[in-house]
Structure formats: C-alpha cells, structure tokens
Short mmCIF file of C-alpha atoms in Angstrom, two decimals:
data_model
loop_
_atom_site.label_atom_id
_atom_site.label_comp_id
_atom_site.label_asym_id
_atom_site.label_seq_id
_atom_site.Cartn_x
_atom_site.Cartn_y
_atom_site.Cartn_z
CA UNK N 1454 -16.85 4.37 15.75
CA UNK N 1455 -14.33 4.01 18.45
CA UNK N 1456 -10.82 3.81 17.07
CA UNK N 1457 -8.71 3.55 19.87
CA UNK N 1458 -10.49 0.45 21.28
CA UNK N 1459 -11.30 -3.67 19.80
CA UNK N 1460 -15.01 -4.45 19.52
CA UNK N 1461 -16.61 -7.41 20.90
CA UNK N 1462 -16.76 -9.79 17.94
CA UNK N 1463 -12.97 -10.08 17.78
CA UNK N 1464 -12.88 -10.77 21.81
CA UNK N 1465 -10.07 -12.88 22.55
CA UNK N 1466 -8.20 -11.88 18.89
CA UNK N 1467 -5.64 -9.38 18.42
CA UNK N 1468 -4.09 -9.16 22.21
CA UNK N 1469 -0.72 -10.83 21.97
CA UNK N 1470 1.68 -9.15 19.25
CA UNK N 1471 3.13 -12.34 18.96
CA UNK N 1472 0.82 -15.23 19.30
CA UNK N 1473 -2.87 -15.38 17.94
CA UNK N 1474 -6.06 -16.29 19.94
CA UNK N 1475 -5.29 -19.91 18.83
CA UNK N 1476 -1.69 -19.98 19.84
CA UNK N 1477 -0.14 -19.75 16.69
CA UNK N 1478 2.72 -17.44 15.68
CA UNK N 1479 0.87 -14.38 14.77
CA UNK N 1480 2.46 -12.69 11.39
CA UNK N 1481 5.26 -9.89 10.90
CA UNK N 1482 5.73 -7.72 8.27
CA UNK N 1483 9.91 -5.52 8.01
CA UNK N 1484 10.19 -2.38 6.81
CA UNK N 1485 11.66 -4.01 3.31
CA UNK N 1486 11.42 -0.84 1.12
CA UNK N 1487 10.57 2.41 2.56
CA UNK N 1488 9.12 4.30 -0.52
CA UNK N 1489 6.62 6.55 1.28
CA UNK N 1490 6.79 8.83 4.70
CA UNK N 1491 3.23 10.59 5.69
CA UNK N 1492 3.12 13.17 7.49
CA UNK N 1493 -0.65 13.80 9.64
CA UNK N 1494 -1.03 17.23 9.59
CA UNK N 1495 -3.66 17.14 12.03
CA UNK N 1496 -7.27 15.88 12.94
CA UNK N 1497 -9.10 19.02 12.06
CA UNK N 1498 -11.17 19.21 9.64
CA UNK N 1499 -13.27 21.66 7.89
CA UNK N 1500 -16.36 18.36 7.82
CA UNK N 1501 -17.12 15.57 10.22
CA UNK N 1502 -17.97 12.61 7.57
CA UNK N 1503 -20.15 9.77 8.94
CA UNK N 1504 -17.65 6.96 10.24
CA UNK N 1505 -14.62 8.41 9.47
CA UNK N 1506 -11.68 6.53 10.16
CA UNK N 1507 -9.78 8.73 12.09
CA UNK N 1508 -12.81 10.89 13.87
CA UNK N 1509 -11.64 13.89 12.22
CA UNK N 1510 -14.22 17.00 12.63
CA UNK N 1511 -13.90 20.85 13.24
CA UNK N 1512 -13.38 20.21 16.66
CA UNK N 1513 -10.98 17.01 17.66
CA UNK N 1514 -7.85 18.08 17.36
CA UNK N 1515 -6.26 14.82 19.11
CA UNK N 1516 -3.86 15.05 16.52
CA UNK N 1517 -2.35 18.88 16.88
CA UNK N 1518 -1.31 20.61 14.02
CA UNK N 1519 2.59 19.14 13.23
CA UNK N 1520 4.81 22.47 12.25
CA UNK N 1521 7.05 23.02 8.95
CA UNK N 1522 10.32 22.86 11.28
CA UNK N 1523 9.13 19.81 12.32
CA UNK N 1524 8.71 18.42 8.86
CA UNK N 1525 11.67 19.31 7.49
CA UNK N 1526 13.40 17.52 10.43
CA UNK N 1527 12.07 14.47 9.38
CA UNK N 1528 13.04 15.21 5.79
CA UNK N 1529 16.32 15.45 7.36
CA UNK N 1530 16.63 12.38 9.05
CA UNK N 1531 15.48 10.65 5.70
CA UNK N 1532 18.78 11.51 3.99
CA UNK N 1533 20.90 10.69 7.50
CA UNK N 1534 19.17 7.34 7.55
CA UNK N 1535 19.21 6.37 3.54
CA UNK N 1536 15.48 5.69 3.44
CA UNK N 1537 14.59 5.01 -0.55
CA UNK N 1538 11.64 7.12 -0.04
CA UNK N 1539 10.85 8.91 -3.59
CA UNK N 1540 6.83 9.82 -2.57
CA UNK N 1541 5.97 12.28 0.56
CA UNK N 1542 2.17 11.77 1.67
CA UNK N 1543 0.15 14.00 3.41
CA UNK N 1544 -2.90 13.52 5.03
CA UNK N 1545 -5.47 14.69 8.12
CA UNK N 1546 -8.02 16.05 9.18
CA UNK N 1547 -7.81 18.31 6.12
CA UNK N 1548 -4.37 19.27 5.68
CA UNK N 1549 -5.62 22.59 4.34
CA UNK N 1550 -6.39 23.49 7.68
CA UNK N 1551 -3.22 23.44 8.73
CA UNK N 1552 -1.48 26.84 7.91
CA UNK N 1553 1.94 25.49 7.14
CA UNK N 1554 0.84 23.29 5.02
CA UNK N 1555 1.57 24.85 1.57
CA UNK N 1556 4.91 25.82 2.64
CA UNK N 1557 5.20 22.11 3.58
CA UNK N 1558 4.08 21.04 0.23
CA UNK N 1559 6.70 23.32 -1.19
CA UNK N 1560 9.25 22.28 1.02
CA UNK N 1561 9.05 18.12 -0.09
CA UNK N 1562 8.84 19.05 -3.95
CA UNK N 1563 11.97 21.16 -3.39
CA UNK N 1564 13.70 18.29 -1.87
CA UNK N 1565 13.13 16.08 -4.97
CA UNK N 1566 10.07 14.07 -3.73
CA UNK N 1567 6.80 13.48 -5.36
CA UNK N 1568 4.27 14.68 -3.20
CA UNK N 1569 1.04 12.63 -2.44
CA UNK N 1570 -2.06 15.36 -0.64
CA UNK N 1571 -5.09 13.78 0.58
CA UNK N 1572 -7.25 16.67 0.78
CA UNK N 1573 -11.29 17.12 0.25
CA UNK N 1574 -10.14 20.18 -1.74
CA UNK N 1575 -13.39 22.55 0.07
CA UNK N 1576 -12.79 26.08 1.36
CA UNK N 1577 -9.77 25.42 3.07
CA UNK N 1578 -7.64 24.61 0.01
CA UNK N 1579 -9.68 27.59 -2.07
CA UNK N 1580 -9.26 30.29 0.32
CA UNK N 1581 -7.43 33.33 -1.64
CA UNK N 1582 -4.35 32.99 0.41
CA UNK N 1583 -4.27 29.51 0.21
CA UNK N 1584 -5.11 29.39 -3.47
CA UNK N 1585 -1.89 32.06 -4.23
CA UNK N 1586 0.49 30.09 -2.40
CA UNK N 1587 -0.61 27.23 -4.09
CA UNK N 1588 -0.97 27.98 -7.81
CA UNK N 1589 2.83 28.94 -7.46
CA UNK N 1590 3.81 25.79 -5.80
CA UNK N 1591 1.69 23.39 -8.68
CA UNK N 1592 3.60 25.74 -11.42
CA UNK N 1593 7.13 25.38 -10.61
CA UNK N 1594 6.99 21.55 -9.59
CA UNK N 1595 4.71 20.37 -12.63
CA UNK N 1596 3.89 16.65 -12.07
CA UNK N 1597 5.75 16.56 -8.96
CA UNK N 1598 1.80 16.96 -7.01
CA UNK N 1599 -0.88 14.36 -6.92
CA UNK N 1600 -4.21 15.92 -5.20
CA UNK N 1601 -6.19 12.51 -4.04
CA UNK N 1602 -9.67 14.30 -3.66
CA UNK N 1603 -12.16 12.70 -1.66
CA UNK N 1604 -15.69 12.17 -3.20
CA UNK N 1605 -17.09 8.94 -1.72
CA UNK N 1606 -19.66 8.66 -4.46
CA UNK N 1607 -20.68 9.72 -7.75
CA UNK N 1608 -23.66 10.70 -6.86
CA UNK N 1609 -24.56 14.08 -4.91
CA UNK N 1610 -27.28 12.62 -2.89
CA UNK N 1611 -25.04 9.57 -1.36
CA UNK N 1612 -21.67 11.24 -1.15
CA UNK N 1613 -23.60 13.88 0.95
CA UNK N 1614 -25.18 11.30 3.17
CA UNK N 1615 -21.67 10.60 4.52
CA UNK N 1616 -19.82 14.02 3.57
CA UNK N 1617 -22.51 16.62 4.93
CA UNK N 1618 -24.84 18.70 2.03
CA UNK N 1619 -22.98 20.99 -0.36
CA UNK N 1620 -19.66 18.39 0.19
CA UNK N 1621 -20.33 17.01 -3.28
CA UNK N 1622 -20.85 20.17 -5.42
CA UNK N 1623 -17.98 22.12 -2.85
CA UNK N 1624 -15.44 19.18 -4.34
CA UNK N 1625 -16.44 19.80 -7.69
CA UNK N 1626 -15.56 23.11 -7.52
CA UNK N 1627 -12.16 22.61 -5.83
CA UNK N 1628 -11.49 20.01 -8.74
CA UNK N 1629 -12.30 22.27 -11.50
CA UNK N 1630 -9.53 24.62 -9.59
CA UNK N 1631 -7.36 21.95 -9.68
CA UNK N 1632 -7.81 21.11 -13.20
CA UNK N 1633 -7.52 24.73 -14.26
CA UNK N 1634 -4.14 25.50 -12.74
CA UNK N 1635 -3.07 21.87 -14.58
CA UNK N 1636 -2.59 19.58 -11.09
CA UNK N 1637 -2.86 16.01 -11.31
CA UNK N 1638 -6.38 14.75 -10.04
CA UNK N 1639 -7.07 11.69 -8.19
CA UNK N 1640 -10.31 10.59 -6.51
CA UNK N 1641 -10.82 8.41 -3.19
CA UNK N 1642 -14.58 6.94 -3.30
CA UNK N 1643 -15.93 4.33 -0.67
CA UNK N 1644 -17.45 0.51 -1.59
CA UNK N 1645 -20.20 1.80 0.78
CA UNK N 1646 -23.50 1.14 -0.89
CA UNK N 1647 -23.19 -2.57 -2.02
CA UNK N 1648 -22.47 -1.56 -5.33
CA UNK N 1649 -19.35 -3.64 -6.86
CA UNK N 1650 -16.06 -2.29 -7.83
CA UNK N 1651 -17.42 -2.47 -11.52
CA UNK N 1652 -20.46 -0.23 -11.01
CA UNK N 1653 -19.17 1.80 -8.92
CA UNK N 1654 -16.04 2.57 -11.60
CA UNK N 1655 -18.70 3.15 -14.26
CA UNK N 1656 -20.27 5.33 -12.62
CA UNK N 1657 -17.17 7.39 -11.93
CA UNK N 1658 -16.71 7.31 -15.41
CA UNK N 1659 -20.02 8.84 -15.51
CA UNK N 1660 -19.21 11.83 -14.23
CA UNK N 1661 -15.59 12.51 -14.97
CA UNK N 1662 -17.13 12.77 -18.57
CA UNK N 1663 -19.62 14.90 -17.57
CA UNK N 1664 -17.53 17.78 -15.77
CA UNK N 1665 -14.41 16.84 -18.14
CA UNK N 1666 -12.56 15.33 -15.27
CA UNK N 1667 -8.84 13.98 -16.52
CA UNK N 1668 -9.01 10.78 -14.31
CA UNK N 1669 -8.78 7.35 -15.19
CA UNK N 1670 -12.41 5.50 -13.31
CA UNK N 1671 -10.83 2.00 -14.07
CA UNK N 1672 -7.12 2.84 -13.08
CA UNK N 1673 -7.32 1.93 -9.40
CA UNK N 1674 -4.37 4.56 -8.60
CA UNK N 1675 -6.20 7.43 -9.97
CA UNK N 1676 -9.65 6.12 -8.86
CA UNK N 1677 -8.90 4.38 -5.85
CA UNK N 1678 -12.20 2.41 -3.66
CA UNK N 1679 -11.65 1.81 -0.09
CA UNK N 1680 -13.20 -0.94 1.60
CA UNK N 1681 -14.93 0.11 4.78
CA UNK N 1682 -13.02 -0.80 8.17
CA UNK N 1683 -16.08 -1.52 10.25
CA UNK N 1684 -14.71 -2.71 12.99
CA UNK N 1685 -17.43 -4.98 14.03
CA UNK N 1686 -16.82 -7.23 11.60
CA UNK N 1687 -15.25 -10.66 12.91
CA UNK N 1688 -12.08 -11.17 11.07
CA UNK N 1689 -9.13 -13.75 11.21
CA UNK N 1690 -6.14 -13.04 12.32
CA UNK N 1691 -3.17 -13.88 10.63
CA UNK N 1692 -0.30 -16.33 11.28
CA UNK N 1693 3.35 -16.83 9.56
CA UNK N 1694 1.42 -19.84 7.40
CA UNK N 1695 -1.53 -17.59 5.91
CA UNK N 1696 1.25 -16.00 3.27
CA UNK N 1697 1.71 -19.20 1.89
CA UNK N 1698 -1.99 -20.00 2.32
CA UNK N 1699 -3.25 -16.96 0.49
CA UNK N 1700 -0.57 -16.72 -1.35
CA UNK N 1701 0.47 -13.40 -0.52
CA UNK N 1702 3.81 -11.38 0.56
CA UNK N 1703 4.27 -9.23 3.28
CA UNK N 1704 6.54 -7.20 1.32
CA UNK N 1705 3.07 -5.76 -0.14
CA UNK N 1706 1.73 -4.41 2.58
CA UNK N 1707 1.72 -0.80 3.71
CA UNK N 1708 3.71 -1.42 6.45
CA UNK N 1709 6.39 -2.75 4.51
CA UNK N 1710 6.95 0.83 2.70
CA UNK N 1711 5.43 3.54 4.17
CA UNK N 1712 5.36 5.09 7.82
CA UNK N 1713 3.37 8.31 9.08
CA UNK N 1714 4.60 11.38 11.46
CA UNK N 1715 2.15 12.14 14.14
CA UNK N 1716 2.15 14.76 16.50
CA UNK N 1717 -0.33 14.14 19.54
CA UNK N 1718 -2.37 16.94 21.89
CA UNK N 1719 -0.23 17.11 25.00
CA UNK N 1720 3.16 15.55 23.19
CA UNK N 1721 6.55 16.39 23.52
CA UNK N 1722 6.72 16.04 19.94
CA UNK N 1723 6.37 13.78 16.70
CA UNK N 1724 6.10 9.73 17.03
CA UNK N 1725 6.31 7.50 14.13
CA UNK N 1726 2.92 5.06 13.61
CA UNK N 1727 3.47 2.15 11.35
CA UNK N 1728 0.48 2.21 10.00
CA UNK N 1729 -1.41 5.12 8.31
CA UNK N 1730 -4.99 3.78 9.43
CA UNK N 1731 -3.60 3.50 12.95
CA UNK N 1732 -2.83 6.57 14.44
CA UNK N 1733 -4.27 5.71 18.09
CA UNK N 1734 -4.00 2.04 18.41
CA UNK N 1735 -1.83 0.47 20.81
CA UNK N 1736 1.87 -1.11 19.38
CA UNK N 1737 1.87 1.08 16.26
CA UNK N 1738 3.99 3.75 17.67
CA UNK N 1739 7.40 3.30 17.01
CA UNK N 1740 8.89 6.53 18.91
CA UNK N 1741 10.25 9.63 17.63
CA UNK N 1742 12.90 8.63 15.17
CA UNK N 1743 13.52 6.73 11.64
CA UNK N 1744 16.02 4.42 13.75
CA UNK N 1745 13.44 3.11 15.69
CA UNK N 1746 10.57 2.86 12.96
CA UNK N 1747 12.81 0.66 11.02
CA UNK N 1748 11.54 -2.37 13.48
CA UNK N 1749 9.13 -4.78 11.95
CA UNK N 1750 5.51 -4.54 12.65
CA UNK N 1751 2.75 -7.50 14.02
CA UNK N 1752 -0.26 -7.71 12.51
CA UNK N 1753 -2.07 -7.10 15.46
CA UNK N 1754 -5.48 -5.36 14.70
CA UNK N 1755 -8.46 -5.90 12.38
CA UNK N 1756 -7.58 -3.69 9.69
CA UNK N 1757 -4.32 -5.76 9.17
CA UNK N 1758 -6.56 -8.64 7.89
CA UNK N 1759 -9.59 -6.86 6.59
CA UNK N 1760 -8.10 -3.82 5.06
CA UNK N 1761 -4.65 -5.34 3.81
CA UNK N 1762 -3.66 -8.75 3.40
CA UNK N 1763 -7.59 -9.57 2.38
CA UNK N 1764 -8.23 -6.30 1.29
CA UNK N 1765 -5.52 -5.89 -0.64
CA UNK N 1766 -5.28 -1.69 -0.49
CA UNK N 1767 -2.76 0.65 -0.04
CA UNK N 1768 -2.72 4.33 0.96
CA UNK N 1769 -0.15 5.36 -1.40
CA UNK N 1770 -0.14 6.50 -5.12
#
C-alpha cells in the first residue's frame, strides 16, 4: 500500500481542503478538547505486517527515532499552552525499538499522565534490559500504563498470515510478562477475515479464557477491532451537511482530541500531524509547535470518511 499517495477510485475526491469534488463545502473538525498527545517513536519495527498502515518494517525508518529531550519538550509546551491532555500515547514502528523509550514512558507517568503504548510486546519489549527498566516503571505508576498489544486474530494461523510465523505465540509470551508484573492489557485485532464484530469478540473471548488473559473481548476499549483502511475503496467525502445527515459530531473525531509528534528522516526536528493514521499525507502537518496544531483540520483524505465519521474508531483508550 502506498500511503503517501490517493488511489484511482477516489480520482477527482479529496484535492481541495475546502471544497469537495462536487463543489460543496467540504467538512472541518477544531481542536475542541485536546485529551490525548502521541508521540511516533519511529517507523522501525522489529516485523513488517502485511498492509500495515504506516509501512513500518526493520528497515524504513522514514520516521527517525524522536529523542527523550525532545519529548519532554513537548510535555513542556503542554503545560505553557493549557492543553487538557490527561492520556500520553505512544506508538511506531515498535516503540520498543526505540532506546529511549522506557525512560520516555517513565518520564509521562511522572508528569501525572496516563500513558497509552501501542506495542506488539515481541523481543524488543522482553529484552533483559528492557524488561528491568520496565518492571520498575509498571511498579511505581500502578494503573497509570495501558499496553494495547497487537494480535490481529485469535487464531495463530491467521494472525501469522499478516504478522509473520512465531508473531502469535511471541505476543503471547510478552502478554503473560505483562500480566505477571500486574500491567493493564489491551488487545488491537483487525475486521480482516469477514468475520463480524460479534464473532470475532467471541472468539477473543476464546482465548483470553484459555491463557487467563484479564481483558474484556466485548469492551471495545480493552478489545478494540480496526476496520481496514484499504485505500482502494471509493468513499464519500464529507461536507458541513453530512453531520446533520448522519447524525454525527465532529467533536468525536480523533482530530478533535488528540494530535501526534513526528520526527521525519532528514528533519530539522518534530512536526505536529493531526491525525494519527496520517503521518505522510499532505495538509496534516501542522508545524513544530502546540500554537500552530491548535488550527482546525479538513477532512481531506479517505480515512476521514471510512475510518472515522463512518467508521466510527478512535486510536485512543
């Protein structure tokens, strides 16, 4: 997948940031309520998954490896500017791989934050080093840590279609770490197999019972089931009218809360994205500083209809 470019089935959509393909005024969402600030940690990863969002893999480091100074800058600015944020997120790549990352980790929890860690909890988060560091952190902050584990699917076979083989049995065992040193657990599947939400939370069920997992399958914030952003799906775009139409608010979406730190190959040095599924796309960077991230955002691309006003999902906890 190609996620710095449109596909052909939206052709003619998603061009204008302020008028749609059929010259009507194309919909905004303000930054209402900041509650959450990610942080990308970088696009390496230990695994290259089949269609992964962001095209993270043990070799693309597009997104370079963002430093604790640099964090705690932005932590910084977050008091200076009076966000409400009470949640930090982290994501990647594997933020694992990034060897500031416990210290980072340690650094939000100290500043009163919960602290949200996408991770696919493999050897980077159970390397000896790694595991010290972190047992401490998860001990002195208890509750203050949510580890979103990504398992696509229930089953071995199909989560290692996408994942690579060993990725299902590999999570396990970083879960059973988890659970040992008393972390909170969350999972991250995918609706991937045409398999409804229902079955597909049963199954979940399935084997949280079986490995004595302490997650919720039918709590969507501790089980939570992306829809796939396959971008060559034709989707609408949406005007000013559609909230009333589909009766929704744009004080729900992502955009309205949250905003992610990015630090590009080649950069100076951090830029704010307004949207966590949009780290390369074209009018989602909002510069370097909370000031300027505080502008509104057009829904401009695909994933602003598919994944979020229809969708109806969130990256946060």
């Amino acid at each position: 997948m190609n996620h710095q470019s449109y596909i052909p089935e939206n052709a003619g959509k998603f061009s204008d940031p302020d008028r749609t393909a059929q010259g009507e005024p194309r919909a905004r969402v303000a930054l209402t309520a900041p509650e959450t600030l990610w942080f990308n940690t970088g696009t390496l990863c230990n695994i290259e998954c089949v269609n992964c969002y962001i095209g993270s893999s043990p070799k693309n480091d597009a997104l370079v490896y963002i430093s604790l100074g640099e964090v705690a800058d932005y932590l910084d600015a977050l008091k200076t500017r009076g966000w409400p944020v009470r949640e930090i997120g982290f994501t990647g790549g594997e933020p694992f791989m990034n060897p500031d990352f416990p210290e980072m980790v340690d650094l939000a929890a100290a500043r009163g934050y919960d602290v949200l860690i996408l991770t696919n909890a493999m050897r980077p988060m159970l390397r000896d080093k790694v595991q010290s560091r972190l047992a401490d952190v998860i001990a002195r902050y208890p509750g203050r840590l949510t580890f979103r584990v990504s398992l696509d699917h229930p089953d071995p076979v199909l989560n290692d279609s996408i994942r690579g083989a060993g990725a299902h049995e590999a999570a396990l065992t970083g879960l059973r770490w988890l659970c040992d040193h008393n972390a909170r657990i969350h999972i991250a599947g995918r609706l991937l197999w045409g398999t409804s939400d229902i079955e597909t939370r049963a199954l979940y069920a399935d084997l949280y019972k079986a490995h004595d997992l302490p997650i919720d399958a039918q709590n969507p914030a501790e089980t939570v089931l992306f829809p796939e952003m396959d971008e060559t799906v034709d989707v609408p775009e949406i005007t000013t009218a559609c909230w009333g139409i589909l009766n929704k608010s744009p004080e729900a979406m992502m955009c309205a809360s949250s905003r992610m730190v990015v630090k590009r190959k080649g950069a100076d040095g951090p830029t704010i994205i307004a949207c966590t599924l949009l780290p390369f796309a074209e009018g989602f960077d909002l510069g370097p500083t909370l000031e300027g991230a505080e502008q509104s955002v057009a829904l401009n691309h695909p994933h602003c209809a598919k994944f979020c006003v229809l969708g109806g999902a969130s990256c946060s906890a």
